[in-house]
Coordinates of C-alpha atoms in Angstrom, one line a residue:
M1 CA -28.7 13.6 42.5
K2 CA -27.3 12.4 39.2
R3 CA -30.6 11.2 38.1
R4 CA -32.3 14.6 38.9
F5 CA -29.5 16.5 37.1
F6 CA -29.8 14.3 34.0
S7 CA -33.6 14.7 33.8
T8 CA -33.2 18.5 34.2
A9 CA -30.5 18.7 31.5
L10 CA -32.6 16.7 29.1
A11 CA -35.6 19.0 29.6
L12 CA -33.5 22.1 29.1
S13 CA -32.0 20.7 26.0
A14 CA -35.5 20.1 24.6
V15 CA -36.5 23.7 25.3
A16 CA -33.3 25.0 23.8
S17 CA -33.9 23.0 20.7
F18 CA -37.4 24.3 20.3
S19 CA -36.3 27.9 20.8
A20 CA -33.6 27.5 18.2
C21 CA -35.9 26.0 15.7
A22 CA -38.4 28.9 16.2
Q23 CA -35.8 31.8 15.9
S24 CA -32.8 30.4 14.1
P25 CA -32.5 28.2 11.0
E26 CA -29.0 27.0 12.1
R27 CA -28.5 23.2 12.6
S28 CA -27.3 21.7 15.9
Y29 CA -23.6 20.7 16.1
A30 CA -23.1 17.1 14.9
P31 CA -19.4 15.9 15.4
P32 CA -18.0 13.4 12.9
T33 CA -18.5 9.8 13.7
P34 CA -15.1 8.1 14.2
S35 CA -14.4 4.6 12.8
S36 CA -12.9 1.8 14.9
R37 CA -11.0 -0.2 12.1
I38 CA -8.6 0.8 9.3
G39 CA -6.8 -1.2 6.6
S40 CA -7.5 -3.1 3.4
L41 CA -5.6 -6.4 3.5
M42 CA -6.2 -6.6 7.2
Q43 CA -8.6 -4.6 9.4
I44 CA -6.6 -3.2 12.3
S45 CA -8.2 -1.8 15.6
V46 CA -7.1 -1.1 19.2
V47 CA -9.1 -2.9 21.9
D48 CA -9.5 -1.8 25.5
R49 CA -9.1 -5.1 27.3
G50 CA -10.9 -3.9 30.4
T51 CA -14.1 -3.2 28.6
G52 CA -13.7 -5.3 25.5
A53 CA -14.6 -2.3 23.2
E54 CA -12.7 -1.2 20.1
L55 CA -11.4 2.3 20.7
P56 CA -12.7 5.0 18.3
I57 CA -10.1 5.9 15.7
Y58 CA -10.1 9.7 14.9
R59 CA -8.7 11.0 11.6
H60 CA -6.9 14.4 12.0
R61 CA -4.7 16.1 9.3
G62 CA -4.1 12.8 7.5
E63 CA -3.2 10.7 10.6
Y64 CA -5.2 8.2 12.7
W65 CA -5.4 8.6 16.5
V66 CA -6.8 6.7 19.5
A67 CA -7.2 7.9 23.0
G68 CA -5.7 5.6 25.7
R69 CA -6.2 5.6 29.5
P70 CA -3.1 5.5 31.7
G71 CA -2.9 2.0 33.3
A72 CA -5.3 0.4 30.9
R73 CA -4.3 -2.8 29.1
Y74 CA -5.0 -2.9 25.4
A75 CA -4.6 -5.2 22.3
I76 CA -4.0 -4.8 18.7
R77 CA -6.8 -6.6 16.9
A78 CA -6.1 -7.8 13.4
R79 CA -8.6 -9.3 10.9
N80 CA -7.4 -10.9 7.7
A81 CA -9.7 -9.6 5.0
M82 CA -8.2 -11.7 2.3
G83 CA -8.7 -15.3 1.2
E84 CA -5.0 -16.0 1.5
R85 CA -2.3 -15.9 4.2
I86 CA -1.0 -12.5 5.3
M87 CA 2.1 -11.8 7.3
A88 CA 1.9 -8.8 9.7
V89 CA 5.0 -7.2 11.1
M90 CA 3.9 -5.2 14.2
S91 CA 5.6 -2.5 16.1
V92 CA 4.7 -0.4 19.2
D93 CA 6.6 2.8 20.0
G94 CA 9.1 1.9 17.2
V95 CA 9.9 -1.6 18.7
N96 CA 9.1 -5.0 17.1
V97 CA 6.5 -6.7 19.4
V98 CA 7.9 -10.2 18.6
T99 CA 11.7 -9.7 18.7
G100 CA 12.1 -6.5 20.8
E101 CA 14.4 -5.0 18.1
T102 CA 14.2 -1.4 16.8
A103 CA 11.4 -2.1 14.3
G104 CA 12.0 -2.7 10.6
V105 CA 9.7 -4.1 7.9
G106 CA 12.0 -7.0 7.1
Q107 CA 11.7 -8.5 10.6
N108 CA 9.6 -11.4 12.0
G109 CA 5.9 -11.0 12.5
Y110 CA 2.7 -13.0 12.8
V111 CA 1.1 -15.0 10.0
F112 CA -2.7 -14.9 9.7
S113 CA -4.6 -17.6 7.8
A114 CA -7.4 -16.6 5.4
S115 CA -10.1 -14.6 7.2
E116 CA -8.4 -15.2 10.6
R117 CA -8.9 -12.8 13.5
S118 CA -6.6 -12.5 16.5
D119 CA -5.7 -10.1 19.3
I120 CA -2.1 -9.3 19.9
T121 CA -2.0 -8.5 23.6
G122 CA 1.6 -7.9 24.4
W123 CA 5.3 -8.1 23.9
R124 CA 6.3 -11.7 22.9
K125 CA 8.5 -13.2 25.6
S126 CA 8.4 -16.9 24.5
D127 CA 6.2 -19.4 22.6
S128 CA 3.9 -19.4 25.6
Q129 CA 4.2 -16.0 27.3
I130 CA 3.8 -12.2 26.6
A131 CA 4.2 -9.1 28.7
A132 CA 0.9 -7.2 28.4
F133 CA 0.6 -3.9 26.5
E134 CA -0.4 -1.2 29.0
F135 CA -0.8 2.5 28.5
A136 CA 1.6 4.4 30.8
A137 CA 3.5 7.7 31.0
A138 CA 5.9 8.0 28.1
G139 CA 8.9 7.8 30.5
N140 CA 7.7 4.5 31.8
S141 CA 7.3 2.9 28.3
Y142 CA 9.3 -0.1 27.3
A143 CA 10.9 1.9 24.5
S144 CA 12.1 4.7 26.8
R145 CA 13.4 2.2 29.4
T146 CA 15.4 0.5 26.7
G147 CA 16.9 3.8 25.4
R148 CA 14.6 4.3 22.4
P149 CA 12.2 7.2 23.3
D150 CA 12.0 8.9 20.0
D151 CA 9.0 7.0 18.5
V152 CA 6.9 6.6 21.6
G153 CA 3.1 6.9 20.9
V154 CA 2.6 5.1 17.6
I155 CA 1.4 1.6 16.6
G156 CA 2.5 0.2 13.2
V157 CA 1.4 -2.8 11.1
A158 CA 3.3 -3.7 7.9
M159 CA 1.4 -6.4 5.8
F160 CA 2.9 -8.8 3.3
R161 CA 1.1 -11.1 0.8
E162 CA 2.5 -14.6 0.3
R163 CA 4.4 -15.6 -2.8
M164 CA 2.4 -18.3 -4.6
P165 CA 4.2 -21.2 -6.3
E166 CA 4.6 -20.8 -10.0
P167 CA 2.4 -23.3 -12.1
L168 CA 4.3 -26.1 -13.9
P169 CA 4.8 -25.6 -17.7
P170 CA 2.3 -27.6 -19.8
P171 CA 3.6 -30.9 -21.1
I172 CA 5.0 -30.9 -24.7
T173 CA 2.9 -33.0 -27.1
P174 CA 4.6 -34.5 -30.1
Y175 CA 3.7 -33.4 -33.6
P176 CA 0.8 -35.7 -34.8
R177 CA 1.5 -38.2 -37.6
R178 CA -0.3 -37.7 -40.9
D179 CA -2.9 -40.5 -40.3
E180 CA -3.8 -39.0 -37.0
Y181 CA -4.2 -35.4 -38.1
G182 CA -7.7 -35.7 -39.5
E183 CA -9.1 -37.4 -36.4
R184 CA -7.5 -34.8 -34.0
E185 CA -8.9 -32.0 -36.1
R186 CA -12.5 -33.3 -35.9
R187 CA -12.1 -33.7 -32.1
S188 CA -10.8 -30.2 -31.8
E189 CA -13.7 -28.7 -33.7
S190 CA -16.3 -30.5 -31.5
S191 CA -14.7 -29.2 -28.3
S192 CA -13.8 -25.7 -29.3
S193 CA -16.9 -24.0 -28.0
Y194 CA -16.6 -25.8 -24.6
Q195 CA -12.9 -24.7 -24.3
G196 CA -13.8 -21.2 -25.2
D197 CA -16.3 -21.0 -22.3
A198 CA -13.8 -22.6 -19.9
R199 CA -11.1 -20.0 -20.8
A200 CA -13.6 -17.2 -20.3
K201 CA -14.5 -18.5 -16.8
A202 CA -10.9 -19.0 -15.9
G203 CA -10.0 -15.5 -17.0
S204 CA -12.7 -13.9 -14.9
A205 CA -11.6 -15.8 -11.8
D206 CA -8.0 -14.4 -12.0
S207 CA -8.7 -10.8 -11.2
A208 CA -7.9 -9.6 -7.7
P209 CA -8.2 -6.1 -6.1
A210 CA -5.0 -4.2 -5.5
A211 CA -4.2 -2.8 -2.1
E212 CA -3.3 0.9 -1.7
A213 CA -1.1 2.2 1.1
S214 CA -2.6 5.1 3.0
A215 CA -0.4 8.2 3.3
S216 CA -0.2 9.8 6.8
G217 CA 0.7 13.4 7.6
S218 CA 2.2 14.8 10.8
M219 CA 0.7 17.0 13.5
A220 CA 2.7 19.7 15.1
R221 CA 3.3 19.2 18.8
Q222 CA 1.4 21.6 21.0
A223 CA 1.4 22.2 24.7
A224 CA -0.2 19.1 26.3
P225 CA -2.3 19.4 29.5
S226 CA -1.2 15.9 30.7
P227 CA 1.9 13.7 30.2
S228 CA 2.1 11.8 26.9
L229 CA 1.3 8.2 26.8
G230 CA 3.6 5.2 25.9
T231 CA 3.3 1.5 26.2
A232 CA 4.7 -0.2 29.3
H233 CA 6.2 -3.8 29.6
G234 CA 3.2 -5.1 31.6
R235 CA 2.6 -8.2 33.6
R236 CA 3.3 -11.7 32.2
E237 CA 0.4 -13.6 30.6
T238 CA 0.0 -16.9 28.9
S239 CA -0.2 -16.8 25.1
Y240 CA 0.7 -19.7 22.8
V241 CA 2.0 -19.4 19.3
G242 CA 3.6 -21.8 16.8
K243 CA 6.1 -21.4 14.1
T244 CA 5.6 -21.6 10.3
T245 CA 7.3 -20.6 7.0
F246 CA 6.2 -17.7 4.9
E247 CA 7.8 -16.4 1.7
R248 CA 6.9 -12.8 0.9
A249 CA 5.7 -11.9 -2.5
Q250 CA 7.9 -8.8 -2.4
S251 CA 10.4 -7.2 0.0
S252 CA 8.4 -4.0 0.5
P253 CA 5.1 -4.1 2.4
D254 CA 1.8 -4.4 0.4
E255 CA 0.2 -2.1 3.0
V256 CA 1.2 -0.2 6.1
V257 CA -1.1 1.0 8.9
R258 CA 0.0 3.6 11.4
I259 CA -2.1 4.6 14.5
R260 CA -0.9 7.2 16.9
Y261 CA -2.2 7.4 20.5
D262 CA -2.2 9.7 23.5
S263 CA -4.4 10.6 26.4
R264 CA -7.9 11.9 25.7
E265 CA -7.0 15.3 27.4
N266 CA -4.1 15.7 25.1
L267 CA -6.1 14.8 22.0
V268 CA -8.8 17.3 22.9
A269 CA -6.3 20.0 23.5
A270 CA -4.7 19.3 20.1
G271 CA -8.0 19.4 18.3
V272 CA -7.9 15.7 17.3
I273 CA -11.1 14.8 19.3
P274 CA -13.8 17.4 18.4
V275 CA -15.6 19.1 21.2
P276 CA -19.1 20.5 20.7
P277 CA -19.4 24.3 21.1
P278 CA -21.1 25.7 24.1
L279 CA -24.9 26.1 23.9
R280 CA -25.8 29.5 22.8
W281 CA -29.2 31.1 23.8
P282 CA -30.8 33.3 21.1
R283 CA -30.6 36.9 22.5
P284 CA -33.7 38.9 21.7
A285 CA -33.7 42.7 21.3
G286 CA -33.8 44.6 24.5
P287 CA -33.1 43.4 28.0
S288 CA -32.1 39.7 28.3
P289 CA -33.8 37.5 31.0
F290 CA -30.7 35.5 31.4
P291 CA -27.6 37.7 31.0
G292 CA -25.4 35.5 33.1
S293 CA -24.7 31.8 33.0
D294 CA -23.2 31.1 36.5
P295 CA -25.2 28.6 38.5
G296 CA -26.1 29.3 42.2
Y297 CA -28.6 30.9 44.5
V298 CA -29.9 34.4 44.9
P299 CA -27.2 36.4 46.8
D300 CA -27.9 39.2 49.3
P301 CA -28.0 42.7 47.9
P302 CA -25.3 45.2 48.9
S303 CA -25.9 47.3 51.9
R304 CA -27.2 50.8 51.4
Y305 CA -24.8 52.4 53.7

């Protein structure tokens, strides 16, 4: 039955497109294509662990959104886009995913090596275990169950660059004696062009792009057709980590990524996920051959008496 319905719908769509092209110059509706990763220092995405696919990220009124499925496990995927180590302090529903504290940017996080990619799959319980991230009703979220329901429905990643060790000062050379001055001057003239080229090359290699934090707006709450989503404290899983030292280049983050989430039904109702308008048949002048759109069979006419 599904195969027959699909074939019929495809054929009707083709006829409708031909008719629209013949009578109306309007273009068909093309919804914007959502991205699946955001961020500059690190590319951040949300992965459905059941399918392995990165969830589409929708931009709406200055904010980024993903649609979750109740009961589905997910992961925060982070890719270090830099050639240096980056520290990522991560939060879900306003809670630090490593320490369980009410999240702050100065807390502990994960350190990613240059160009490293990793999936953060849950709340860190120890060096070898996590409790899986799982979409659930907001009231069943870990934040709500621990008395912190105000920030349910948001994922945050604060990124820090590492402080590089300062170079040692150049050695102090003594002032040359009078009999050595002429010899050193001749050596300096012969190597001046080579040193000039070396300085030019070194200067060009010192430039690095600057990261820019993205500003996010706020969306007014509307009546939602289904309960809002949060992240539950899911089942235990094995996940090993080690410890390292990391000195931040500055106390404030170099970049912050914020992704909000809710059910697909709620995001459609709020206008975050665009819905194509219903197909409109061009109405010719005079009587219409298709004045109604309700499917069904031919009913009996009313009785005459």
